[in-house]
Short mmCIF file of C-alpha atoms in Angstrom, two decimals:
data_model
loop_
_atom_site.label_atom_id
_atom_site.label_comp_id
_atom_site.label_asym_id
_atom_site.label_seq_id
_atom_site.Cartn_x
_atom_site.Cartn_y
_atom_site.Cartn_z
CA MET A 15 -144.74 5.15 100.39
CA TYR A 16 -145.18 3.73 104.14
CA VAL A 17 -142.88 3.42 107.13
CA ASP A 18 -143.18 1.19 110.16
CA VAL A 19 -142.12 2.58 113.47
CA ASP A 20 -142.37 2.17 117.22
CA VAL A 21 -142.81 5.84 118.10
CA ALA A 22 -143.88 8.80 115.88
CA VAL A 23 -143.27 12.28 117.32
CA ILE A 24 -145.32 14.98 115.69
CA GLY A 25 -143.47 18.18 115.60
CA ALA A 26 -139.87 19.14 115.89
CA GLY A 27 -140.15 22.15 118.22
CA PRO A 28 -138.58 22.20 121.78
CA ALA A 29 -140.92 19.36 123.06
CA GLY A 30 -140.40 17.09 120.05
CA LEU A 31 -136.61 17.62 120.25
CA VAL A 32 -136.23 16.64 123.78
CA ALA A 33 -138.53 13.72 123.40
CA ALA A 34 -136.50 12.50 120.41
CA ARG A 35 -133.26 12.92 122.26
CA HIS A 36 -134.53 10.87 125.29
CA LEU A 37 -135.80 8.23 122.95
CA LYS A 38 -132.53 8.01 121.05
CA GLU A 39 -130.66 7.68 124.37
CA ALA A 40 -132.94 4.86 125.25
CA GLY A 41 -132.06 2.99 122.22
CA TYR A 42 -134.60 3.84 119.72
CA THR A 43 -133.13 3.97 116.19
CA ALA A 44 -134.06 6.10 113.04
CA SER A 45 -136.85 4.36 111.14
CA ALA A 46 -136.18 2.59 107.92
CA ALA A 47 -136.49 3.97 104.61
CA PRO A 48 -140.08 4.38 103.13
CA ARG A 49 -141.49 1.32 101.33
CA PRO A 50 -143.94 1.38 98.42
CA VAL A 51 -147.42 0.95 99.66
CA PRO A 52 -148.79 -2.44 98.39
CA SER A 53 -152.44 -1.33 98.12
CA ARG A 54 -154.72 1.53 98.70
CA SER A 55 -156.22 -0.35 101.63
CA ALA A 56 -152.63 -0.63 103.16
CA ALA A 57 -152.21 3.07 102.64
CA GLY A 58 -155.01 3.58 105.07
CA HIS A 59 -157.42 5.57 102.73
CA GLY A 60 -160.32 6.11 104.88
CA HIS A 61 -160.13 6.04 108.66
CA GLY A 62 -159.20 2.49 109.88
CA GLY A 63 -158.61 0.76 106.48
CA CYS A 64 -154.83 -0.27 106.75
CA THR A 65 -153.81 -3.67 106.73
CA ALA A 66 -149.93 -3.32 107.43
CA ALA A 67 -148.49 -5.56 109.95
CA SER A 68 -147.78 -4.43 113.29
CA GLY A 69 -143.97 -3.99 114.31
CA GLY A 70 -141.24 -1.85 113.28
CA GLY A 71 -139.32 -4.42 111.43
CA GLY A 72 -136.34 -6.29 113.07
CA GLY A 73 -135.46 -6.40 116.77
CA ASP A 74 -134.73 -2.60 117.28
CA ARG A 75 -137.18 -0.14 118.45
CA SER A 76 -137.55 2.74 115.87
CA MET A 77 -138.68 6.21 115.90
CA VAL A 78 -139.26 9.12 113.55
CA VAL A 79 -139.90 12.71 114.24
CA LEU A 80 -142.34 14.45 111.59
CA GLU A 81 -141.81 18.18 111.10
CA GLU A 82 -143.89 20.10 108.79
CA THR A 83 -141.17 22.76 107.96
CA SER A 84 -137.69 22.64 106.80
CA SER A 85 -135.64 23.12 109.97
CA PRO A 86 -136.18 22.53 113.82
CA GLY A 87 -137.31 24.95 116.63
CA GLY A 88 -141.25 25.21 116.26
CA ILE A 89 -142.27 28.69 116.81
CA TRP A 90 -138.50 29.96 116.96
CA ASN A 91 -138.01 28.67 113.42
CA ARG A 92 -138.18 31.91 111.39
CA ALA A 93 -137.12 30.23 108.30
CA GLY A 94 -140.04 27.75 108.37
CA ALA A 95 -142.80 29.99 108.76
CA GLU A 96 -143.95 29.71 105.16
CA GLY A 97 -144.55 26.02 105.51
CA ARG A 98 -147.02 26.62 108.30
CA PRO A 99 -150.83 27.09 107.49
CA VAL A 100 -152.26 30.13 109.09
CA VAL A 101 -155.24 29.22 111.46
CA PRO A 102 -158.06 31.75 110.99
CA CYS A 103 -158.94 33.86 114.19
CA ARG A 104 -162.46 35.54 114.57
CA CYS A 105 -164.02 37.84 116.95
CA ALA A 106 -167.57 37.19 117.51
CA ASP A 107 -170.30 39.89 118.23
CA PRO A 108 -172.64 38.57 120.74
CA ASP A 109 -174.99 41.65 120.58
CA PRO A 110 -178.57 40.47 119.78
CA ASP A 111 -178.95 43.11 117.03
CA ALA A 112 -175.82 41.96 115.35
CA ASP A 113 -177.74 39.33 113.47
CA ALA A 114 -180.37 41.87 112.14
CA ALA A 115 -177.42 44.18 111.01
CA TYR A 116 -175.32 41.64 109.30
CA GLY A 117 -178.09 38.95 108.27
CA ASP A 118 -176.79 38.94 104.75
CA GLY A 119 -173.23 38.05 106.02
CA GLU A 120 -171.59 40.82 104.00
CA ALA A 121 -168.50 42.70 105.15
CA GLY A 122 -168.78 46.12 106.54
CA GLY A 123 -165.56 47.93 106.16
CA GLY A 124 -164.30 46.23 103.03
CA GLU A 125 -160.93 45.14 104.47
CA ALA A 126 -159.79 41.49 104.51
CA ALA A 127 -158.97 41.75 108.20
CA THR A 128 -162.54 42.37 109.02
CA GLU A 129 -164.37 40.21 106.84
CA VAL A 130 -167.66 39.01 108.12
CA GLY A 131 -168.29 35.14 108.83
CA ARG A 132 -170.58 33.28 111.21
CA GLU A 133 -169.88 30.96 114.08
CA ASN A 134 -171.55 28.84 116.66
CA SER A 135 -171.97 30.40 120.12
CA SER A 136 -171.81 28.37 123.30
CA SER A 137 -175.53 28.35 123.52
CA GLY A 138 -175.82 26.89 119.91
CA SER A 139 -177.02 29.99 118.37
CA ILE A 140 -175.24 31.44 115.16
CA ARG A 141 -173.57 34.90 115.59
CA PRO A 142 -171.61 37.14 113.16
CA SER A 143 -168.03 37.20 113.56
CA PHE A 144 -165.11 39.24 112.31
CA GLY A 145 -161.77 38.31 110.81
CA VAL A 146 -158.65 38.97 113.33
CA GLU A 147 -155.40 39.52 111.57
CA THR A 148 -153.21 36.68 112.83
CA SER A 149 -149.97 34.86 112.01
CA SER A 150 -148.36 31.38 111.99
CA GLN A 151 -145.08 32.91 113.20
CA PRO A 152 -145.82 34.87 116.55
CA LEU A 153 -142.43 36.38 116.74
CA TYR A 154 -141.92 40.25 116.29
CA GLU A 155 -139.35 42.67 116.17
CA ASN A 156 -136.86 42.95 119.20
CA LEU A 157 -138.54 40.18 120.94
CA ARG A 158 -136.59 38.67 123.88
CA VAL A 159 -137.31 35.65 125.91
CA ASN A 160 -138.58 36.14 129.51
CA PHE A 161 -136.33 33.60 131.17
CA PRO A 162 -132.49 33.81 131.54
CA LYS A 163 -130.85 31.58 129.01
CA ASP A 164 -129.65 29.12 131.64
CA ILE A 165 -133.13 28.42 133.05
CA MET A 166 -134.34 27.97 129.43
CA SER A 167 -131.46 25.62 128.00
CA PHE A 168 -131.82 21.92 128.21
CA VAL A 169 -129.66 19.69 130.31
CA GLY A 170 -126.29 19.13 129.13
CA ALA A 171 -126.60 21.78 126.25
CA PRO A 172 -126.07 25.23 127.38
CA PHE A 173 -126.22 28.46 125.31
CA ARG A 174 -122.98 29.83 124.17
CA PRO A 175 -121.28 32.13 126.68
CA ASP A 176 -121.46 35.18 124.42
CA VAL A 177 -125.27 34.89 123.99
CA PRO A 178 -127.01 37.69 125.97
CA PHE A 179 -128.71 36.93 129.44
CA PHE A 180 -132.17 37.23 127.80
CA PRO A 181 -131.40 35.93 124.31
CA GLY A 182 -133.33 37.15 121.29
CA VAL A 183 -135.03 35.15 118.58
CA PRO A 184 -131.69 34.54 116.30
CA ALA A 185 -129.84 33.11 119.50
CA VAL A 186 -132.68 30.91 120.32
CA GLU A 187 -133.34 29.70 116.82
CA GLU A 188 -129.72 28.93 116.57
CA TYR A 189 -129.68 26.85 119.77
CA TYR A 190 -132.26 24.54 118.64
CA GLY A 191 -130.47 23.94 115.45
CA ASP A 192 -127.38 23.37 117.37
CA TYR A 193 -129.31 20.96 119.86
CA THR A 194 -130.65 19.05 116.90
CA ARG A 195 -127.17 18.38 115.47
CA ARG A 196 -125.46 17.93 118.83
CA HIS A 197 -127.60 14.85 119.57
CA GLY A 198 -127.46 13.51 116.02
CA LEU A 199 -131.17 13.80 115.51
CA GLU A 200 -130.72 15.12 111.73
CA GLU A 201 -128.51 12.09 111.00
CA GLY A 202 -129.91 8.95 109.57
CA GLY A 203 -133.59 9.94 109.27
CA TYR A 204 -134.55 10.75 112.82
CA VAL A 205 -136.13 13.86 111.77
CA ARG A 206 -138.21 14.10 108.65
CA TYR A 207 -138.54 17.66 107.41
CA ASN A 208 -141.41 18.98 105.14
CA SER A 209 -143.73 16.21 106.66
CA ARG A 210 -146.85 17.94 107.78
CA VAL A 211 -149.14 15.58 109.29
CA GLU A 212 -152.48 15.75 107.56
CA LYS A 213 -154.41 12.79 109.32
CA CYS A 214 -153.68 10.65 112.37
CA TRP A 215 -156.04 7.83 113.46
CA LYS A 216 -156.35 4.57 115.08
CA ARG A 217 -157.00 1.43 113.09
CA GLU A 218 -160.27 -0.20 113.80
CA ASP A 219 -158.75 -3.08 115.32
CA GLY A 220 -156.99 -0.93 117.92
CA ARG A 221 -153.46 -2.06 117.13
CA ARG A 222 -151.57 0.77 115.49
CA TRP A 223 -151.77 4.47 114.58
CA VAL A 224 -152.05 5.53 111.04
CA ILE A 225 -150.33 8.92 110.01
CA GLU A 226 -150.60 10.42 106.62
CA THR A 227 -148.53 13.56 105.64
CA VAL A 228 -149.38 16.11 103.01
CA GLY A 229 -146.68 14.60 100.92
CA GLY A 230 -148.48 11.21 100.75
CA GLU A 231 -146.19 9.31 103.04
CA VAL A 232 -147.91 6.76 105.45
CA TYR A 233 -146.46 5.89 108.90
CA TYR A 234 -147.76 2.92 111.04
CA ALA A 235 -146.79 3.57 114.57
CA ASP A 236 -147.42 1.71 117.81
CA ASN A 237 -147.22 5.02 119.85
CA VAL A 238 -147.73 8.61 118.95
CA VAL A 239 -146.46 11.77 120.69
CA VAL A 240 -148.07 15.10 120.02
CA CYS A 241 -145.53 17.94 120.34
CA THR A 242 -147.05 20.71 118.25
CA GLY A 243 -147.17 23.26 120.86
CA HIS A 244 -149.85 25.86 121.88
CA HIS A 245 -149.25 28.85 119.69
CA ARG A 246 -150.93 27.99 116.38
CA ARG A 247 -154.66 28.73 116.94
CA ALA A 248 -155.03 32.42 118.06
CA PHE A 249 -157.83 33.43 120.36
CA ALA A 250 -159.99 36.54 120.39
CA PRO A 251 -162.74 36.94 123.01
CA PRO A 252 -166.32 38.11 121.81
CA VAL A 253 -166.88 41.80 121.94
CA PRO A 254 -170.49 43.19 121.87
CA GLY A 255 -170.82 45.84 119.13
CA VAL A 256 -167.42 44.82 117.40
CA ARG A 257 -169.29 45.11 114.00
CA HIS A 258 -169.40 48.94 114.60
CA PHE A 259 -165.50 49.05 114.94
CA ALA A 260 -164.86 46.53 112.20
CA ARG A 261 -167.01 48.29 109.53
CA ARG A 262 -165.02 51.68 109.86
CA VAL A 263 -162.49 52.54 107.19
CA GLY A 264 -158.89 52.08 108.40
CA ARG A 265 -159.70 50.24 111.57
CA ARG A 266 -157.89 47.02 112.22
CA LEU A 267 -158.48 43.94 114.58
CA ILE A 268 -155.19 42.25 115.14
CA HIS A 269 -153.78 39.41 117.37
CA SER A 270 -150.74 39.72 119.13
CA SER A 271 -149.27 37.01 116.84
CA ALA A 272 -149.41 39.37 113.91
CA PHE A 273 -147.90 42.33 115.85
CA GLY A 274 -144.88 42.38 113.59
CA SER A 275 -143.12 45.60 114.34
CA VAL A 276 -143.87 49.24 115.85
CA GLU A 277 -143.59 50.74 112.37
CA ARG A 278 -147.15 49.32 111.57
CA PHE A 279 -148.70 51.56 114.27
CA ARG A 280 -146.96 54.72 113.54
CA ASN A 281 -149.40 57.63 114.50
CA ARG A 282 -152.18 55.30 115.48
CA ARG A 283 -154.23 55.06 118.68
CA VAL A 284 -153.78 51.32 119.95
CA LEU A 285 -156.01 49.40 122.26
CA ILE A 286 -154.20 46.30 123.77
CA VAL A 287 -156.70 43.77 125.15
CA GLY A 288 -154.91 41.68 127.72
CA GLY A 289 -152.09 42.79 130.14
CA GLY A 290 -150.14 39.50 130.38
CA ILE A 291 -146.68 38.78 129.21
CA SER A 292 -147.39 39.54 125.37
CA GLY A 293 -149.63 42.41 126.01
CA SER A 294 -147.13 44.31 128.48
CA ASP A 295 -144.32 43.65 126.10
CA ILE A 296 -146.02 45.05 123.02
CA ALA A 297 -147.08 48.02 125.12
CA ASN A 298 -143.50 48.71 125.95
CA HIS A 299 -142.39 48.24 122.37
CA LEU A 300 -145.03 50.77 121.07
CA LEU A 301 -144.19 53.23 123.77
CA ARG A 302 -140.35 53.06 123.73
CA ASP A 303 -139.89 54.92 120.40
CA GLY A 304 -143.08 57.23 120.49
CA ARG A 305 -144.30 56.36 117.21
CA CYS A 306 -147.91 55.67 117.92
CA ARG A 307 -150.23 58.38 119.25
CA GLY A 308 -151.22 56.50 122.63
CA VAL A 309 -151.51 52.99 123.99
CA THR A 310 -154.28 51.88 126.33
CA VAL A 311 -154.36 48.38 128.01
CA SER A 312 -157.55 46.67 128.92
CA VAL A 313 -157.43 44.02 131.70
CA ARG A 314 -160.21 42.38 133.30
CA LYS A 315 -158.69 42.55 136.69
CA LEU A 316 -155.93 45.15 138.02
CA SER A 317 -154.13 42.46 139.92
CA LEU A 318 -150.56 42.67 141.38
CA LYS A 319 -149.36 40.55 138.59
CA ALA A 320 -150.76 42.82 136.00
CA LYS A 321 -149.17 45.86 137.89
CA LEU A 322 -145.76 44.24 137.87
CA LEU A 323 -146.09 43.42 134.18
CA LEU A 324 -147.27 46.73 133.11
CA HIS A 325 -145.07 48.83 135.52
CA GLN A 326 -142.53 49.94 132.58
CA ALA A 327 -145.47 50.60 130.19
CA VAL A 328 -147.25 52.69 132.61
CA LYS A 329 -144.13 54.86 133.39
CA ARG A 330 -143.68 55.35 129.57
CA GLY A 331 -147.32 56.62 129.35
CA ALA A 332 -149.65 53.78 128.84
CA ARG A 333 -153.02 53.83 130.42
CA VAL A 334 -154.58 50.87 132.11
CA CYS A 335 -158.27 50.29 131.91
CA PRO A 336 -160.70 47.60 132.92
CA GLY A 337 -162.29 45.25 130.47
CA VAL A 338 -164.05 46.21 127.23
CA GLU A 339 -167.71 46.42 128.03
CA ARG A 340 -168.90 47.13 124.25
CA VAL A 341 -168.35 49.09 121.13
CA GLY A 342 -170.88 51.88 120.62
CA ASP A 343 -172.74 52.52 117.34
CA ASP A 344 -170.15 55.15 116.55
CA GLY A 345 -167.29 52.70 116.81
CA LYS A 346 -165.91 54.03 120.13
CA ILE A 347 -164.97 51.79 123.01
CA HIS A 348 -166.79 51.64 126.30
CA PHE A 349 -165.00 50.31 129.25
CA VAL A 350 -166.36 48.63 132.30
CA PRO A 351 -166.37 51.10 135.16
CA GLY A 352 -163.53 50.58 137.64
CA ARG A 353 -159.93 51.38 138.39
CA ARG A 354 -157.62 53.15 136.04
CA GLU A 355 -154.03 53.42 136.40
CA ASN A 356 -151.65 55.81 134.74
CA GLY A 357 -148.38 57.30 135.71
CA PHE A 358 -149.96 59.53 138.42
CA GLY A 359 -151.41 56.47 140.35
CA THR A 360 -154.56 54.42 140.35
CA LYS A 361 -158.00 55.78 140.77
CA LEU A 362 -161.58 54.37 140.72
CA GLN A 363 -163.93 55.66 138.04
CA HIS A 364 -167.57 54.72 137.91
CA ARG A 365 -168.50 56.67 134.90
CA THR A 366 -166.39 56.84 131.82
CA SER A 367 -166.53 58.49 128.50
CA PRO A 368 -166.14 56.10 125.26
CA GLU A 369 -162.82 56.38 123.61
CA ASP A 370 -161.86 56.11 120.03
CA PHE A 371 -158.89 53.89 118.66
CA ASP A 372 -157.56 52.95 115.44
CA ASP A 373 -156.37 49.37 116.22
CA ILE A 374 -157.34 46.72 118.62
CA ILE A 375 -154.59 44.16 119.62
CA PHE A 376 -155.90 40.99 121.17
CA ALA A 377 -153.05 39.77 123.52
CA THR A 378 -155.51 37.04 124.60
CA GLY A 379 -153.56 33.90 124.15
CA TYR A 380 -154.26 30.71 122.14
CA ARG A 381 -156.42 27.75 122.07
CA TYR A 382 -155.16 24.12 121.39
CA TRP A 383 -155.42 22.88 117.92
CA TYR A 384 -155.13 19.35 116.60
CA PRO A 385 -156.64 19.36 112.98
CA PHE A 386 -154.89 16.06 112.10
CA LEU A 387 -156.46 13.89 114.73
CA HIS A 388 -159.54 11.81 114.00
CA PRO A 389 -162.69 13.94 115.06
CA GLU A 390 -163.48 11.33 117.71
CA GLN A 391 -160.08 11.42 119.39
CA ARG A 392 -160.17 15.15 118.99
CA ARG A 393 -163.61 15.26 120.74
CA ARG A 394 -162.42 13.12 123.69
CA VAL A 395 -159.26 15.02 124.19
CA LEU A 396 -160.35 18.67 124.00
CA SER A 397 -162.75 19.66 126.68
CA ASP A 398 -164.85 21.67 124.09
CA GLU A 399 -164.83 22.79 120.41
CA THR A 400 -162.96 26.08 121.53
CA GLY A 401 -159.90 24.18 122.51
CA TYR A 402 -159.73 25.86 125.96
CA LYS A 403 -158.20 23.07 127.85
CA LEU A 404 -157.14 19.33 127.26
CA GLU A 405 -158.88 16.61 129.37
CA ARG A 406 -158.31 12.91 130.13
CA LEU A 407 -154.64 13.26 130.26
CA TYR A 408 -152.82 11.24 132.93
CA MET A 409 -150.04 13.34 134.56
CA ARG A 410 -150.99 15.99 132.06
CA MET A 411 -149.42 13.83 129.35
CA ILE A 412 -151.00 10.25 128.60
CA TYR A 413 -154.30 9.97 126.95
CA VAL A 414 -156.30 7.81 129.42
CA GLU A 415 -158.62 6.45 126.86
CA ASP A 416 -155.56 5.15 124.76
CA PRO A 417 -152.22 5.50 126.42
CA THR A 418 -150.40 4.63 123.13
CA MET A 419 -151.14 8.49 122.74
CA ALA A 420 -149.44 11.14 124.57
CA PHE A 421 -148.92 15.11 124.45
CA LEU A 422 -145.64 16.78 125.75
CA GLY A 423 -145.43 20.44 127.05
CA ILE A 424 -149.18 21.01 127.75
CA THR A 425 -149.58 24.21 129.67
CA ASN A 426 -151.08 27.65 129.09
CA VAL A 427 -148.95 29.30 131.66
CA ASN A 428 -145.49 30.83 131.10
CA LEU A 429 -143.10 28.38 132.74
CA PRO A 430 -139.47 27.37 132.32
CA SER A 431 -140.32 24.97 129.48
CA SER A 432 -136.85 23.24 129.47
CA VAL A 433 -137.58 21.91 133.25
CA LEU A 434 -140.89 20.76 132.10
CA LEU A 435 -139.95 19.00 128.91
CA GLU A 436 -136.87 17.32 130.42
CA HIS A 437 -139.08 15.59 133.03
CA GLN A 438 -141.85 14.73 130.98
CA ALA A 439 -139.75 13.21 128.25
CA ARG A 440 -138.01 11.11 130.93
CA VAL A 441 -141.29 9.93 132.29
CA TYR A 442 -142.78 8.98 128.82
CA VAL A 443 -139.73 7.13 127.62
CA LYS A 444 -139.52 4.99 130.90
CA TYR A 445 -143.26 4.51 130.64
CA LEU A 446 -142.93 3.17 127.13
CA ARG A 447 -140.04 0.78 128.28
CA GLY A 448 -142.00 -0.35 131.41
CA ASP A 449 -139.24 1.04 133.50
CA LEU A 450 -140.83 3.47 135.73
CA ALA A 451 -139.59 3.96 139.32
CA ALA A 452 -143.11 3.37 140.60
CA PRO A 453 -145.40 0.54 139.35
CA THR A 454 -147.04 1.21 135.82
CA PRO A 455 -150.43 2.82 136.61
CA THR A 456 -153.66 1.06 135.99
CA ARG A 457 -156.58 2.52 133.99
CA ASP A 458 -158.40 3.14 137.45
CA GLU A 459 -155.47 4.94 138.78
CA MET A 460 -155.14 7.06 135.70
CA GLU A 461 -158.72 7.93 135.93
CA GLU A 462 -158.31 8.90 139.78
CA GLU A 463 -155.43 11.25 138.98
CA VAL A 464 -157.35 12.85 136.18
CA ARG A 465 -160.52 13.23 138.67
CA SER A 466 -158.18 14.62 141.25
CA ARG A 467 -157.74 17.76 138.79
CA SER A 468 -161.25 18.01 137.63
CA CYS A 469 -162.07 20.96 139.73
CA ASP A 470 -159.13 23.03 138.36
CA ARG A 471 -160.06 26.03 136.25
CA THR A 472 -157.97 24.60 133.54
CA GLN A 473 -156.33 21.15 133.89
CA ASP A 474 -153.18 22.51 132.09
CA ALA A 475 -152.58 25.43 134.35
CA LEU A 476 -149.59 24.87 136.35
CA ALA A 477 -149.01 28.35 138.20
CA GLY A 478 -148.33 27.58 141.69
CA LYS A 479 -148.24 23.94 141.25
CA PHE A 480 -145.08 23.61 139.10
CA PRO A 481 -142.66 22.40 141.61
CA SER A 482 -145.04 19.79 143.01
CA TYR A 483 -145.70 18.55 139.58
CA VAL A 484 -142.41 18.25 138.49
CA ARG A 485 -141.71 16.49 141.85
CA SER A 486 -144.41 14.00 140.83
CA LEU A 487 -142.64 13.36 137.51
CA ALA A 488 -139.36 12.89 139.36
CA MET A 489 -140.90 10.21 141.47
CA LEU A 490 -142.03 8.22 138.38
CA SER A 491 -138.81 8.39 136.42
CA GLY A 492 -136.56 8.00 139.62
CA GLU A 493 -134.57 11.41 138.78
CA GLY A 494 -134.17 14.52 140.87
CA GLY A 495 -137.10 16.89 141.18
CA TYR A 496 -137.59 20.48 140.51
CA TRP A 497 -135.39 22.09 143.14
CA ASN A 498 -132.65 19.43 142.39
CA HIS A 499 -132.86 20.26 138.79
CA LEU A 500 -132.38 23.88 139.49
CA LEU A 501 -129.66 23.63 141.96
CA LYS A 502 -127.40 21.08 140.39
CA CYS A 503 -128.31 22.16 136.56
CA SER A 504 -129.52 25.64 136.08
CA LEU A 505 -128.24 27.68 139.10
CA PRO A 506 -124.56 27.01 138.59
CA ALA A 507 -124.76 27.98 135.06
CA PHE A 508 -127.04 31.02 135.76
CA LEU A 509 -124.43 32.50 138.17
CA ARG A 510 -121.83 31.84 135.73
CA SER A 511 -123.68 33.62 133.06
CA LEU A 512 -124.73 36.51 135.35
CA TRP A 513 -120.99 37.06 136.27
CA VAL A 514 -119.97 36.95 132.66
CA GLN A 515 -122.60 39.42 131.53
CA ARG A 516 -121.73 41.79 134.22
CA HIS A 517 -118.01 41.50 133.75
CA PRO A 518 -117.78 40.77 129.90
CA ILE A 519 -114.08 41.45 129.55
CA LEU A 520 -113.17 39.14 132.66
CA GLY A 521 -115.66 36.63 131.44
CA TRP A 522 -113.69 36.52 127.96
CA ALA A 523 -110.44 36.24 129.71
CA VAL A 524 -111.12 33.74 132.47
CA VAL A 525 -114.06 31.55 131.17
CA GLY A 526 -113.55 31.79 127.39
CA ALA A 527 -116.74 33.83 126.34
CA SER A 528 -116.13 35.21 122.98
CA PHE A 529 -114.35 38.63 122.57
CA GLN A 530 -116.98 39.55 120.16
CA GLY A 531 -119.64 38.88 122.70
CA ALA A 532 -117.74 40.70 125.32
CA ALA A 533 -117.43 43.84 123.23
CA LEU A 534 -121.09 43.92 122.20
CA ALA A 535 -122.11 43.40 125.80
CA LEU A 536 -120.14 46.69 126.48
CA LEU A 537 -121.70 48.52 123.68
CA LEU A 538 -125.38 47.47 124.01
CA ALA A 539 -127.58 49.97 125.98
CA ARG A 540 -128.78 48.22 129.09
CA TYR A 541 -132.33 48.44 128.16
CA ASP A 542 -131.86 46.36 124.92
CA ARG A 543 -130.65 43.49 127.21
CA PHE A 544 -133.94 42.65 128.84
CA PRO A 545 -137.34 41.89 127.77
CA SER A 546 -139.16 45.17 127.96
CA PHE A 547 -141.03 44.33 131.27
CA LEU A 548 -138.06 43.14 132.99
CA GLN A 549 -135.71 46.05 132.56
CA PRO A 550 -133.09 47.21 135.17
CA SER A 551 -135.26 49.74 136.87
CA LEU A 552 -137.07 46.74 138.48
CA PHE A 553 -133.53 45.48 139.97
CA GLY A 554 -132.18 48.97 140.85
CA SER A 555 -130.86 51.90 138.51
CA GLY A 556 -127.36 50.68 138.87
CA THR A 557 -127.83 47.15 137.45
CA GLN A 558 -126.65 46.38 134.16
CA LEU A 559 -127.09 42.87 133.00
CA GLY A 560 -126.10 41.48 129.44
#
């Protein structure tokens, strides 16, 4: 079966949903029903082999959203986790002696999570690597978002008044389902569920994209928007001597995406590598109920940001140490000499003793992963095989080599995604329609914009540049910029929610928040209303936000 469309959106997470909404509001209709493929060549078997005519059929512009699971929401979609393949994650051992020790490629400890493999290093050599437990569903017990709900919500689609100030996973999952239905994206075939994209390539004549799903459907599209997010391919840095840890019975290498719940770590000594949002939050969860025997957080640099994020964890008994230097022959961890921080303050240690742990949790982020793209396109878009960053994207969105492909939501920094996605979607739709407030950029202008960011450590890192980037998008779309968005859209709702959550009964009586939500707000302990690293002690001991 095949379908002709003008725009194919891959993924029905937050990025895909907001893109679909703006496309629909711009007049794009749902794609027609699938038609039988006239021949194997028309089905596109083999890259560049299709012969279908260009155009979506009729005078209307059409679109389709291809979602691999049975419901919307992306990583917030718990029900669809079974439909996502788990991408393997491995921790390489760069120790020169590792090849001799594991030349036969056999596992040491006998556990599936520490199975030995081999991978290419950046220098081109082959080195042993060890499996790290990971998950396609990076949501764990008691997780809360780290932005207030009104900063996180899309324009014209607020969270319900009774939803906590920092929502939990069920509320966010419900929000994206409501958003999909509110804008009619499930009606008439806008979103095709259970349609995981297996291949996506450009025809040899360069006219159209060919997209194949696992179920055998083929889509011919003039434009492709990739909205598959950044939380699929877990990353673990190489650790010299990690083989000595992996071969010990009962030891586990785990990525933060597979954290799950604190019960898994009862009576265990845990080392968390990485002190960012996930690392600090997991440390707090482990220490809150005292089930584990101890928590140490390893950070490469004890910066002000790390101190702020780890403030609560340190108060609860976490130790903060420098980066991991190596694993000794006895399986113990050697840390780089440097500053240590605990509840009694910070001190510098030049010589340290190795320490023993039961689990290593890598809270070290993710790499971009687009297995469905043709290898040539994937090679040009990704900066290298590790997927560390994307290149060749005009305004961090439009692929310079072929502007009929775009990527939305590309950033590896924790930012208000709703603001970013709203502005990117507006620019993209106006770009498709040739309706930008500024002249449509030429190829040379796109190249120049990309070159202007070529010295950035990562071209998709937006820390400190977010307001100016949104302002640049607003100039292209003719809409209000970052501060305009916050002042007119987010701030009023933010203040209203803040007042309701501080005065839940009055909120129920005056602005219509549900009584059930008001009652729950009174009963909830104050610490349960915040992400663990944003708890009320940071704002003053008397503050109680819902």
